[in-house]
Amino acid sequence: MRLVAAAQAAVRPVLQPDDVAVDATAGNGHDTTFLAGELSSGLVYAFDIQPQAIAATAERLRRLGLVDRVKLVCAGHEQFSHHLPASHVGRVGAAMFNLGYLPGGHHDLVTRPESTMAALRSLETWLRPGGIVTIVAYRGHAGGELETLAVRQWVCSLPTSWERSEIASAGRQKPGPVLFVARKAI
Ligand SMILES: C[S@@+](CC[C@H](N)C(=O)[O-])C[C@H]1O[C@@H](n2cnc3c(N)ncnc32)[C@H](O)[C@@H]1O
């Protein structure tokens, strides 16, 4: 199974229909549409720094009839706490990160360790008990190995009551991507 599919498979049994969810890296909208499809009365906040990614995600949502369940935010995920109401603290059921750059896009517009870490650290309080974070990290591009190490350190620093796992890609790509999953204690 590809790691992006494995990340969705980890989120599916955890996400409740009325949860708040965060797609931290909307890109072409695959995780945003997945999250929106799992919710009924809940809401997804999808972030990306690139207007073209937000537009692609909006178009995908429109085609699937899921626009009403998503707030699209053209801003860095490190700003996410400024875009969610305080009433959502402790209500986020899932947050998904697919790091790196937009496929087919500019390789300079890439996620960076400092902003990824800032978002992950604040999510610790915004997640509800039992809420889940998935991070697919890529090591092949400049800065990717450092970012992957930073994510691993964050996962290791979490309270021992959290469930965590790390799965390396079984594909031929070397060095391959890694999926980190962290779940807050219930
Ligand atoms: C690998 S792509 C995401 C793919 C996406 N999940 C999909 O389903 O198509 C990574 C995305 O992260 C975005 N990005 C880079 N830095 C960011 C930041 N600080 N906050 C939010 N998004 C960021 C890039 O613009 C790019 O679209």
Coordinates of N, CA, C and O and ligand atoms in Angstrom, one line a residue:
M1 N 0.9 -1.2 0.0 CA 0.0 0.0 0.0 C 0.9 1.2 0.0 O 1.9 1.3 0.7
R2 N 0.5 2.2 -0.8 CA 1.3 3.5 -0.8 C 1.1 4.2 0.5 O 0.1 4.0 1.2
L3 N 2.1 5.0 0.9 CA 2.0 5.6 2.3 C 0.9 6.6 2.4 O 0.3 6.7 3.5
V4 N 0.5 7.3 1.3 CA -0.6 8.2 1.4 C -1.9 7.4 1.7 O -2.8 7.8 2.4
A5 N -2.0 6.2 1.0 CA -3.2 5.4 1.3 C -3.1 4.8 2.7 O -4.2 4.7 3.4
A6 N -2.0 4.5 3.2 CA -1.8 4.0 4.5 C -2.2 5.0 5.5 O -2.8 4.7 6.6
A7 N -1.8 6.3 5.3 CA -2.2 7.4 6.2 C -3.7 7.5 6.2 O -4.3 7.6 7.3
Q8 N -4.4 7.5 5.1 CA -5.8 7.5 5.1 C -6.5 6.3 5.8 O -7.4 6.5 6.6
A9 N -5.9 5.2 5.6 CA -6.4 4.0 6.3 C -6.2 4.1 7.8 O -7.1 3.6 8.6
A10 N -5.2 4.8 8.3 CA -5.0 5.0 9.8 C -6.1 6.0 10.3 O -6.6 5.9 11.4
V11 N -6.4 7.0 9.5 CA -7.3 8.0 9.9 C -8.8 7.5 9.9 O -9.6 7.9 10.8
R12 N -9.1 6.7 8.9 CA -10.6 6.3 8.7 C -11.3 5.8 10.0 O -12.4 6.3 10.3
P13 N -10.7 4.9 10.7 CA -11.4 4.4 11.9 C -11.5 5.3 13.1 O -12.3 5.1 14.0
V14 N -10.7 6.4 13.0 CA -10.6 7.3 14.1 C -11.5 8.5 14.0 O -12.1 9.0 14.9
L15 N -11.6 9.0 12.7 CA -12.4 10.2 12.5 C -13.9 10.0 12.7 O -14.5 9.1 12.2
Q16 N -14.5 10.9 13.5 CA -15.9 10.9 13.8 C -16.6 11.8 12.8 O -16.0 12.8 12.4
P17 N -17.9 11.5 12.4 CA -18.6 12.4 11.4 C -18.7 13.8 11.8 O -18.8 14.7 10.9
D18 N -18.7 14.1 13.1 CA -18.8 15.6 13.5 C -17.5 16.2 14.0 O -17.5 17.2 14.6
D19 N -16.4 15.5 13.7 CA -15.1 16.0 14.0 C -14.7 17.3 13.2 O -15.2 17.5 12.1
V20 N -13.7 18.0 13.8 CA -12.9 19.0 13.0 C -11.7 18.3 12.5 O -11.1 17.5 13.2
A21 N -11.3 18.5 11.2 CA -10.1 17.9 10.6 C -9.3 18.9 10.0 O -9.8 20.0 9.6
V22 N -8.0 18.6 9.9 CA -7.0 19.6 9.3 C -6.3 18.9 8.2 O -5.7 17.8 8.5
D23 N -6.3 19.4 7.0 CA -5.3 19.0 6.0 C -4.3 20.1 5.9 O -4.5 21.2 5.5
A24 N -3.1 19.7 6.5 CA -2.0 20.8 6.6 C -1.3 21.1 5.3 O -0.7 22.1 5.3
T25 N -1.5 20.3 4.3 CA -0.8 20.5 3.0 C -1.8 20.1 1.9 O -1.7 19.0 1.4
A26 N -2.6 21.0 1.5 CA -3.7 20.6 0.6 C -3.2 20.1 -0.7 O -3.8 19.1 -1.3
G27 N -2.2 20.7 -1.3 CA -1.7 20.3 -2.6 C -2.8 20.2 -3.7 O -3.5 21.2 -3.9
N28 N -2.9 19.0 -4.2 CA -4.0 18.8 -5.2 C -5.3 18.3 -4.6 O -6.2 18.0 -5.4
G29 N -5.4 18.3 -3.3 CA -6.6 18.1 -2.6 C -7.0 16.6 -2.3 O -8.2 16.4 -1.9
H30 N -6.1 15.7 -2.5 CA -6.5 14.3 -2.3 C -6.9 14.0 -0.8 O -7.9 13.3 -0.6
D31 N -6.0 14.5 0.1 CA -6.4 14.2 1.5 C -7.6 15.1 1.9 O -8.4 14.7 2.8
T32 N -7.7 16.3 1.4 CA -8.8 17.2 1.8 C -10.1 16.5 1.4 O -11.1 16.4 2.2
T33 N -10.2 16.0 0.1 CA -11.5 15.3 -0.3 C -11.7 14.0 0.5 O -12.8 13.7 0.8
F34 N -10.6 13.3 0.8 CA -10.8 12.1 1.7 C -11.4 12.5 3.0 O -12.4 11.9 3.5
L35 N -10.8 13.5 3.7 CA -11.3 13.9 5.0 C -12.8 14.4 4.9 O -13.6 14.1 5.7
A36 N -13.1 15.3 3.9 CA -14.4 15.8 3.7 C -15.4 14.7 3.5 O -16.5 14.7 4.0
G37 N -15.0 13.6 2.8 CA -15.9 12.5 2.5 C -16.2 11.7 3.7 O -17.2 11.0 3.8
E38 N -15.3 11.8 4.8 CA -15.5 11.0 6.0 C -16.4 11.7 7.0 O -16.9 11.1 8.0
L39 N -16.6 13.0 6.8 CA -17.4 13.8 7.7 C -18.8 14.0 7.2 O -19.1 13.9 6.0
S40 N -19.7 14.3 8.2 CA -21.1 14.7 7.8 C -21.4 16.1 8.3 O -21.5 17.1 7.6
S41 N -21.4 16.2 9.6 CA -21.6 17.6 10.2 C -20.3 18.3 10.6 O -20.3 19.4 11.0
G42 N -19.2 17.6 10.4 CA -17.9 18.2 10.8 C -17.4 19.1 9.7 O -18.0 19.4 8.7
L43 N -16.2 19.6 9.9 CA -15.6 20.6 9.0 C -14.1 20.3 8.9 O -13.4 20.0 9.8
V44 N -13.6 20.5 7.6 CA -12.2 20.3 7.3 C -11.6 21.7 7.1 O -12.2 22.5 6.3
Y45 N -10.4 22.0 7.7 CA -9.7 23.2 7.3 C -8.5 22.7 6.5 O -7.7 21.9 7.0
A46 N -8.3 23.2 5.3 CA -7.2 22.8 4.4 C -6.3 24.0 4.2 O -6.8 25.0 3.7
F47 N -5.0 23.8 4.4 CA -4.0 24.9 4.3 C -3.1 24.6 3.2 O -2.7 23.4 2.9
D48 N -2.7 25.6 2.5 CA -1.6 25.5 1.5 C -1.1 26.9 1.3 O -1.8 27.9 1.3
I49 N 0.2 27.1 1.1 CA 0.8 28.4 0.8 C 0.7 28.8 -0.6 O 0.9 30.0 -0.9
Q50 N 0.3 27.9 -1.5 CA 0.2 28.2 -2.9 C -1.2 28.4 -3.4 O -2.0 27.4 -3.3
P51 N -1.5 29.5 -4.0 CA -2.9 29.7 -4.5 C -3.3 28.7 -5.5 O -4.4 28.2 -5.6
Q52 N -2.3 28.2 -6.3 CA -2.6 27.2 -7.3 C -3.1 25.8 -6.7 O -3.9 25.1 -7.2
A53 N -2.5 25.5 -5.5 CA -2.9 24.3 -4.8 C -4.3 24.5 -4.2 O -5.1 23.6 -4.3
I54 N -4.6 25.7 -3.7 CA -5.9 26.0 -3.1 C -7.0 25.9 -4.2 O -8.0 25.3 -4.1
A55 N -6.6 26.4 -5.4 CA -7.5 26.4 -6.6 C -7.8 24.9 -7.0 O -8.9 24.6 -7.3
A56 N -6.7 24.1 -7.1 CA -6.8 22.7 -7.5 C -7.7 22.0 -6.5 O -8.6 21.1 -6.9
T57 N -7.5 22.3 -5.2 CA -8.3 21.6 -4.2 C -9.8 22.0 -4.3 O -10.7 21.1 -4.2
A58 N -10.0 23.3 -4.5 CA -11.4 23.8 -4.6 C -12.1 23.1 -5.8 O -13.3 22.7 -5.7
E59 N -11.4 23.0 -6.9 CA -12.0 22.4 -8.1 C -12.3 20.9 -7.8 O -13.4 20.4 -8.2
R60 N -11.4 20.2 -7.2 CA -11.6 18.8 -6.8 C -12.9 18.6 -5.9 O -13.7 17.7 -6.1
L61 N -13.0 19.5 -4.9 CA -14.1 19.5 -4.0 C -15.4 19.8 -4.7 O -16.4 19.1 -4.5
R62 N -15.3 20.7 -5.7 CA -16.5 21.1 -6.4 C -17.1 19.9 -7.2 O -18.2 19.6 -7.2
R63 N -16.1 19.2 -7.9 CA -16.5 18.1 -8.7 C -17.2 17.0 -7.9 O -18.0 16.3 -8.3
L64 N -16.7 16.8 -6.6 CA -17.2 15.8 -5.8 C -18.4 16.2 -4.9 O -18.9 15.4 -4.1
G65 N -18.8 17.5 -5.0 CA -19.9 18.0 -4.2 C -19.6 18.1 -2.7 O -20.4 17.9 -1.9
L66 N -18.3 18.4 -2.4 CA -17.9 18.4 -1.0 C -17.5 19.8 -0.5 O -17.0 20.0 0.6
V67 N -17.8 20.8 -1.3 CA -17.3 22.2 -1.0 C -17.8 22.7 0.4 O -17.1 23.3 1.2
D68 N -19.0 22.3 0.8 CA -19.6 22.9 2.0 C -18.9 22.4 3.3 O -19.1 22.9 4.3
R69 N -18.2 21.3 3.2 CA -17.6 20.7 4.4 C -16.1 21.2 4.6 O -15.4 20.7 5.5
V70 N -15.7 22.1 3.7 CA -14.2 22.5 3.8 C -14.0 24.0 3.8 O -14.7 24.7 3.1
K71 N -13.1 24.4 4.7 CA -12.7 25.8 4.6 C -11.3 25.8 4.1 O -10.4 25.2 4.7
L72 N -11.1 26.5 2.9 CA -9.7 26.5 2.3 C -9.0 27.7 2.8 O -9.6 28.8 2.7
V73 N -7.8 27.6 3.2 CA -7.0 28.7 3.7 C -5.7 28.7 3.0 O -4.9 27.8 3.1
C74 N -5.4 29.9 2.3 CA -4.1 30.0 1.6 C -3.2 30.7 2.6 O -3.0 31.9 2.7
A75 N -2.6 29.8 3.4 CA -1.6 30.3 4.5 C -0.8 29.1 4.9 O -1.2 27.9 4.7
G76 N 0.3 29.3 5.6 CA 1.1 28.2 6.1 C 0.4 27.5 7.3 O -0.3 28.2 8.1
H77 N 0.6 26.2 7.4 CA 0.0 25.4 8.5 C 0.5 25.9 9.8 O -0.2 25.7 10.8
E78 N 1.7 26.5 9.9 CA 2.2 27.0 11.2 C 1.3 28.1 11.7 O 1.3 28.5 12.9
Q79 N 0.4 28.7 10.8 CA -0.6 29.7 11.2 C -1.9 29.1 11.6 O -2.9 29.9 11.8
F80 N -2.0 27.8 11.6 CA -3.4 27.3 11.7 C -4.2 27.7 12.9 O -5.4 27.9 12.8
S81 N -3.5 27.9 14.0 CA -4.3 28.3 15.2 C -5.0 29.7 15.1 O -5.9 30.0 15.8
H82 N -4.5 30.5 14.1 CA -5.1 31.8 13.9 C -6.4 31.7 13.0 O -7.1 32.6 12.8
H83 N -6.5 30.5 12.3 CA -7.6 30.4 11.4 C -8.7 29.4 11.9 O -9.8 29.3 11.2
L84 N -8.5 28.8 13.0 CA -9.6 27.9 13.6 C -10.1 28.7 14.8 O -9.3 29.3 15.6
P85 N -11.4 28.7 15.0 CA -11.9 29.3 16.2 C -11.5 28.6 17.5 O -11.2 27.4 17.5
A86 N -11.3 29.4 18.6 CA -10.9 28.8 19.9 C -11.8 27.7 20.3 O -11.3 26.8 21.0
S87 N -13.0 27.7 19.9 CA -14.0 26.6 20.3 C -13.5 25.2 19.7 O -14.0 24.2 20.2
H88 N -12.6 25.2 18.8 CA -12.2 24.0 18.2 C -11.0 23.4 18.9 O -10.5 22.3 18.6
V89 N -10.5 24.1 20.0 CA -9.4 23.5 20.8 C -9.9 22.2 21.4 O -11.0 22.2 22.0
G90 N -9.2 21.1 21.2 CA -9.6 19.9 21.8 C -10.6 19.2 21.0 O -11.2 18.2 21.4
R91 N -10.9 19.6 19.8 CA -12.0 19.0 18.9 C -11.4 18.5 17.6 O -12.2 17.9 16.8
V92 N -10.1 18.6 17.4 CA -9.6 18.1 16.1 C -9.4 16.6 16.1 O -8.6 16.1 17.0
G93 N -10.1 15.9 15.3 CA -10.1 14.4 15.3 C -8.9 13.9 14.5 O -8.4 12.8 14.7
A94 N -8.5 14.7 13.4 CA -7.4 14.2 12.6 C -6.7 15.4 11.9 O -7.4 16.3 11.5
A95 N -5.4 15.2 11.8 CA -4.6 16.2 11.0 C -3.7 15.4 10.1 O -3.0 14.5 10.6
M96 N -3.7 15.8 8.8 CA -2.8 15.1 7.9 C -1.8 16.0 7.3 O -2.1 17.1 6.8
F97 N -0.6 15.5 7.2 CA 0.5 16.3 6.6 C 1.1 15.4 5.5 O 1.4 14.2 5.7
N98 N 1.2 15.9 4.3 CA 1.9 15.2 3.2 C 3.0 16.2 2.8 O 2.8 17.2 2.1
L99 N 4.2 16.0 3.3 CA 5.3 17.1 3.2 C 5.9 17.1 1.8 O 5.5 16.3 0.9
G100 N 6.9 18.0 1.7 CA 7.6 18.1 0.4 C 7.0 19.2 -0.5 O 6.4 20.1 0.0
Y101 N 7.1 18.9 -1.8 CA 6.6 20.0 -2.7 C 5.4 19.4 -3.6 O 5.2 18.2 -3.6
L102 N 4.7 20.3 -4.2 CA 3.5 19.9 -5.0 C 4.0 19.2 -6.2 O 4.9 19.7 -7.0
P103 N 3.5 18.0 -6.5 CA 3.9 17.3 -7.7 C 3.7 18.1 -8.9 O 2.6 18.7 -9.1
G104 N 4.7 18.3 -9.7 CA 4.6 19.1 -10.9 C 4.8 20.6 -10.6 O 4.7 21.4 -11.5
G105 N 4.9 21.0 -9.4 CA 5.1 22.4 -9.0 C 6.5 22.7 -8.8 O 7.4 22.0 -9.0
H106 N 6.7 24.0 -8.2 CA 8.1 24.5 -8.0 C 8.7 23.8 -6.8 O 8.1 23.8 -5.7
H107 N 9.9 23.3 -7.0 CA 10.6 22.6 -5.9 C 11.1 23.5 -4.7 O 11.4 23.0 -3.7
D108 N 11.1 24.8 -4.9 CA 11.4 25.7 -3.8 C 10.2 25.9 -2.9 O 10.5 26.3 -1.7
L109 N 9.0 25.7 -3.3 CA 7.9 25.9 -2.5 C 7.6 24.5 -1.8 O 6.7 23.8 -2.1
V110 N 8.5 24.3 -0.8 CA 8.5 23.0 -0.1 C 8.2 23.2 1.4 O 8.5 24.3 1.9
T111 N 7.7 22.2 2.0 CA 7.6 22.3 3.5 C 8.9 22.4 4.2 O 9.9 21.9 3.6
R112 N 9.0 23.1 5.3 CA 10.3 23.3 6.0 C 10.2 22.8 7.4 O 9.1 23.0 8.1
P113 N 11.3 22.3 8.0 CA 11.2 21.8 9.4 C 10.6 22.8 10.4 O 9.8 22.4 11.2
E114 N 11.0 24.1 10.3 CA 10.6 25.0 11.4 C 9.1 25.1 11.4 O 8.4 25.1 12.4
S115 N 8.5 25.3 10.2 CA 7.0 25.5 10.1 C 6.3 24.2 10.4 O 5.2 24.2 11.1
T116 N 6.8 23.1 9.9 CA 6.2 21.8 10.2 C 6.2 21.5 11.7 O 5.2 21.2 12.2
M117 N 7.3 21.8 12.3 CA 7.4 21.6 13.8 C 6.4 22.5 14.6 O 5.8 22.1 15.5
A118 N 6.4 23.8 14.1 CA 5.5 24.7 14.8 C 4.0 24.2 14.7 O 3.3 24.2 15.7
A119 N 3.6 23.7 13.6 CA 2.2 23.2 13.4 C 2.0 22.0 14.3 O 1.0 21.8 15.0
L120 N 3.0 21.0 14.2 CA 2.8 19.8 15.0 C 2.8 20.1 16.5 O 1.9 19.5 17.2
R121 N 3.6 21.0 17.0 CA 3.6 21.3 18.4 C 2.3 21.9 18.8 O 1.7 21.5 19.9
S122 N 1.7 22.8 18.0 CA 0.4 23.4 18.5 C -0.7 22.4 18.4 O -1.7 22.4 19.1
L123 N -0.6 21.4 17.4 CA -1.6 20.4 17.3 C -1.8 19.6 18.6 O -2.9 19.0 18.8
E124 N -0.7 19.5 19.3 CA -0.8 18.6 20.5 C -2.0 19.0 21.4 O -2.6 18.2 22.0
T125 N -2.2 20.4 21.5 CA -3.4 20.8 22.3 C -4.7 20.9 21.5 O -5.7 20.7 22.1
W126 N -4.6 21.0 20.2 CA -5.9 21.2 19.4 C -6.5 19.8 19.2 O -7.7 19.7 18.9
L127 N -5.7 18.7 19.3 CA -6.3 17.4 19.0 C -7.3 17.0 20.2 O -7.0 17.3 21.3
R128 N -8.3 16.3 19.8 CA -9.2 15.8 20.9 C -8.5 14.5 21.4 O -7.7 13.9 20.8
P129 N -9.0 14.0 22.6 CA -8.5 12.7 23.1 C -8.8 11.7 22.0 O -9.9 11.6 21.5
G130 N -7.8 10.9 21.7 CA -8.0 9.8 20.6 C -7.8 10.4 19.2 O -7.8 9.6 18.3
G131 N -7.5 11.7 19.1 CA -7.3 12.3 17.8 C -5.9 11.8 17.2 O -5.0 11.4 17.9
I132 N -5.8 11.9 15.9 CA -4.7 11.3 15.2 C -4.0 12.3 14.3 O -4.6 13.2 13.7
V133 N -2.6 12.2 14.2 CA -1.9 13.0 13.2 C -1.1 12.0 12.3 O -0.5 11.1 12.8
T134 N -1.2 12.2 11.0 CA -0.3 11.4 10.1 C 0.6 12.4 9.4 O 0.2 13.5 9.0
I135 N 1.8 11.9 9.1 CA 2.8 12.7 8.4 C 3.5 11.8 7.4 O 4.2 10.9 7.9
V136 N 3.4 12.1 6.2 CA 4.2 11.5 5.2 C 5.4 12.4 4.8 O 5.2 13.5 4.4
A137 N 6.6 11.9 5.1 CA 7.8 12.7 5.0 C 8.7 12.1 3.9 O 8.8 10.9 3.8
Y138 N 9.2 13.0 3.1 CA 10.1 12.6 1.9 C 11.5 13.0 2.2 O 11.8 14.0 2.7
R139 N 12.4 12.1 1.8 CA 13.8 12.3 2.2 C 14.7 12.6 1.0 O 15.9 12.9 1.1
G140 N 14.1 12.5 -0.3 CA 14.9 12.6 -1.5 C 15.3 14.0 -1.9 O 16.3 14.2 -2.6
H141 N 14.6 15.0 -1.5 CA 14.8 16.4 -1.9 C 15.7 17.1 -0.9 O 15.8 16.7 0.3
A142 N 16.3 18.3 -1.3 CA 17.1 19.0 -0.4 C 16.3 19.4 0.9 O 15.2 20.0 0.7
G143 N 16.8 19.1 2.0 CA 16.1 19.5 3.3 C 15.1 18.4 3.7 O 14.7 18.4 4.9
G144 N 14.8 17.4 2.9 CA 13.8 16.4 3.2 C 14.3 15.5 4.3 O 13.5 15.1 5.2
E145 N 15.6 15.1 4.3 CA 16.1 14.2 5.3 C 16.1 14.9 6.7 O 15.7 14.3 7.7
L146 N 16.5 16.2 6.7 CA 16.4 17.0 8.0 C 15.0 17.1 8.5 O 14.8 17.0 9.7
E147 N 14.1 17.3 7.6 CA 12.7 17.5 8.0 C 12.2 16.2 8.6 O 11.5 16.1 9.6
T148 N 12.5 15.1 8.0 CA 12.1 13.7 8.4 C 12.7 13.5 9.8 O 12.0 13.0 10.7
L149 N 13.9 13.9 10.1 CA 14.5 13.7 11.4 C 13.8 14.5 12.4 O 13.6 14.1 13.6
A150 N 13.5 15.8 12.1 CA 12.8 16.6 13.0 C 11.4 16.0 13.4 O 11.0 16.1 14.5
V151 N 10.7 15.5 12.4 CA 9.4 14.9 12.7 C 9.6 13.7 13.6 O 8.8 13.5 14.6
R152 N 10.6 12.9 13.3 CA 10.9 11.7 14.2 C 11.1 12.1 15.6 O 10.7 11.5 16.6
Q153 N 11.9 13.2 15.8 CA 12.2 13.7 17.1 C 10.9 14.2 17.8 O 10.7 14.0 19.0
W154 N 10.0 14.8 17.0 CA 8.8 15.3 17.6 C 8.0 14.1 18.1 O 7.5 14.1 19.2
V155 N 7.9 13.1 17.2 CA 7.1 11.9 17.6 C 7.7 11.3 18.9 O 6.9 10.9 19.8
C156 N 9.0 11.2 19.0 CA 9.7 10.6 20.1 C 9.5 11.4 21.4 O 9.5 10.9 22.5
S157 N 9.2 12.7 21.2 CA 9.1 13.6 22.4 C 7.7 13.6 22.9 O 7.4 14.2 24.0
L158 N 6.8 12.9 22.3 CA 5.4 12.9 22.7 C 5.2 12.1 24.0 O 6.0 11.2 24.3
P159 N 4.2 12.5 24.8 CA 4.0 11.7 26.1 C 3.9 10.2 25.8 O 3.3 9.8 24.7
T160 N 4.3 9.4 26.7 CA 4.3 7.9 26.4 C 2.9 7.4 26.3 O 2.7 6.3 25.8
S161 N 1.9 8.2 26.7 CA 0.5 7.7 26.6 C 0.0 7.7 25.2 O -1.0 7.2 24.8
W162 N 0.7 8.5 24.3 CA 0.3 8.5 22.9 C 0.8 7.2 22.2 O 1.9 6.7 22.4
E163 N -0.1 6.7 21.2 CA 0.4 5.6 20.3 C 1.1 6.3 19.2 O 0.7 7.3 18.7
R164 N 2.2 5.6 18.8 CA 3.0 6.1 17.6 C 3.5 5.0 16.8 O 3.7 3.9 17.3
S165 N 3.6 5.3 15.5 CA 4.3 4.3 14.7 C 5.0 5.0 13.5 O 4.7 6.1 13.2
E166 N 5.9 4.2 12.9 CA 6.7 4.7 11.8 C 6.8 3.6 10.8 O 7.1 2.5 11.1
I167 N 6.4 3.9 9.5 CA 6.4 2.9 8.5 C 7.2 3.5 7.3 O 7.0 4.6 6.8
A168 N 8.2 2.7 6.9 CA 9.0 3.1 5.8 C 8.4 2.5 4.5 O 7.8 1.4 4.5
S169 N 8.6 3.3 3.4 CA 8.0 2.8 2.2 C 8.7 1.5 1.7 O 9.9 1.4 1.8
A170 N 7.9 0.6 1.2 CA 8.5 -0.7 0.7 C 8.9 -0.5 -0.8 O 9.4 -1.5 -1.4
G171 N 8.7 0.7 -1.4 CA 9.0 0.9 -2.8 C 10.4 0.9 -3.1 O 11.3 0.8 -2.2
R172 N 10.8 1.1 -4.4 CA 12.2 1.1 -4.8 C 12.9 2.4 -4.6 O 14.1 2.5 -4.6
Q173 N 12.1 3.5 -4.4 CA 12.7 4.8 -4.2 C 13.7 4.9 -3.0 O 13.3 4.4 -1.9
K174 N 14.9 5.3 -3.2 CA 15.9 5.4 -2.2 C 16.5 6.8 -2.1 O 17.0 7.3 -3.1
P175 N 16.5 7.4 -0.9 CA 15.8 7.0 0.3 C 14.3 7.2 0.2 O 13.9 8.3 -0.3
G176 N 13.5 6.3 0.6 CA 12.1 6.3 0.4 C 11.4 7.2 1.4 O 12.0 7.6 2.4
P177 N 10.1 7.5 1.2 CA 9.3 8.2 2.1 C 9.0 7.4 3.4 O 9.1 6.2 3.4
V178 N 8.6 8.1 4.4 CA 8.3 7.5 5.7 C 6.9 8.1 6.2 O 6.6 9.2 6.0
L179 N 6.1 7.2 6.7 CA 4.8 7.6 7.3 C 5.0 7.5 8.8 O 5.3 6.5 9.4
F180 N 4.7 8.7 9.5 CA 4.6 8.7 10.9 C 3.1 8.8 11.3 O 2.4 9.6 10.7
V181 N 2.7 8.1 12.3 CA 1.3 8.2 12.9 C 1.4 8.4 14.4 O 2.2 7.6 15.0
A182 N 0.7 9.4 14.9 CA 0.7 9.6 16.3 C -0.7 9.8 16.8 O -1.5 10.5 16.1
R183 N -1.1 9.1 17.8 CA -2.5 9.2 18.3 C -2.5 9.6 19.8 O -1.9 8.9 20.6
K184 N -3.2 10.6 20.0 CA -3.3 11.1 21.4 C -4.1 10.1 22.3 O -5.0 9.5 21.8
A185 N -3.7 10.0 23.5 CA -4.4 9.1 24.4 C -5.8 9.4 24.6 O -6.2 10.6 24.6
I186 N -6.7 8.4 24.7 CA -8.1 8.7 24.9 C -8.4 9.1 26.3 O -7.9 8.6 27.2
Ligands
LIG1 C1 3.3 16.9 -1.3 S1 2.3 18.3 -1.5 C2 0.8 17.8 -0.8 C3 0.0 16.9 -1.6 C4 -1.5 16.8 -1.2 N1 -1.7 16.2 0.1 C5 -2.4 16.2 -2.3 O1 -3.2 15.4 -1.9 O2 -2.2 16.5 -3.4 C6 3.0 19.5 -0.3 C7 2.2 20.8 -0.3 O3 2.6 21.5 0.9 C8 2.5 22.8 0.6 N2 3.2 23.6 1.6 C9 4.6 24.0 1.6 N3 4.8 24.6 2.8 C10 3.6 24.8 3.4 C11 3.2 25.4 4.7 N4 4.1 26.0 5.5 N5 1.9 25.3 5.0 C12 1.0 24.7 4.2 N6 1.3 24.1 3.0 C13 2.6 24.1 2.7 C14 3.1 23.0 -0.8 O4 2.7 24.1 -1.5 C15 2.5 21.7 -1.5 O5 1.3 22.0 -2.2

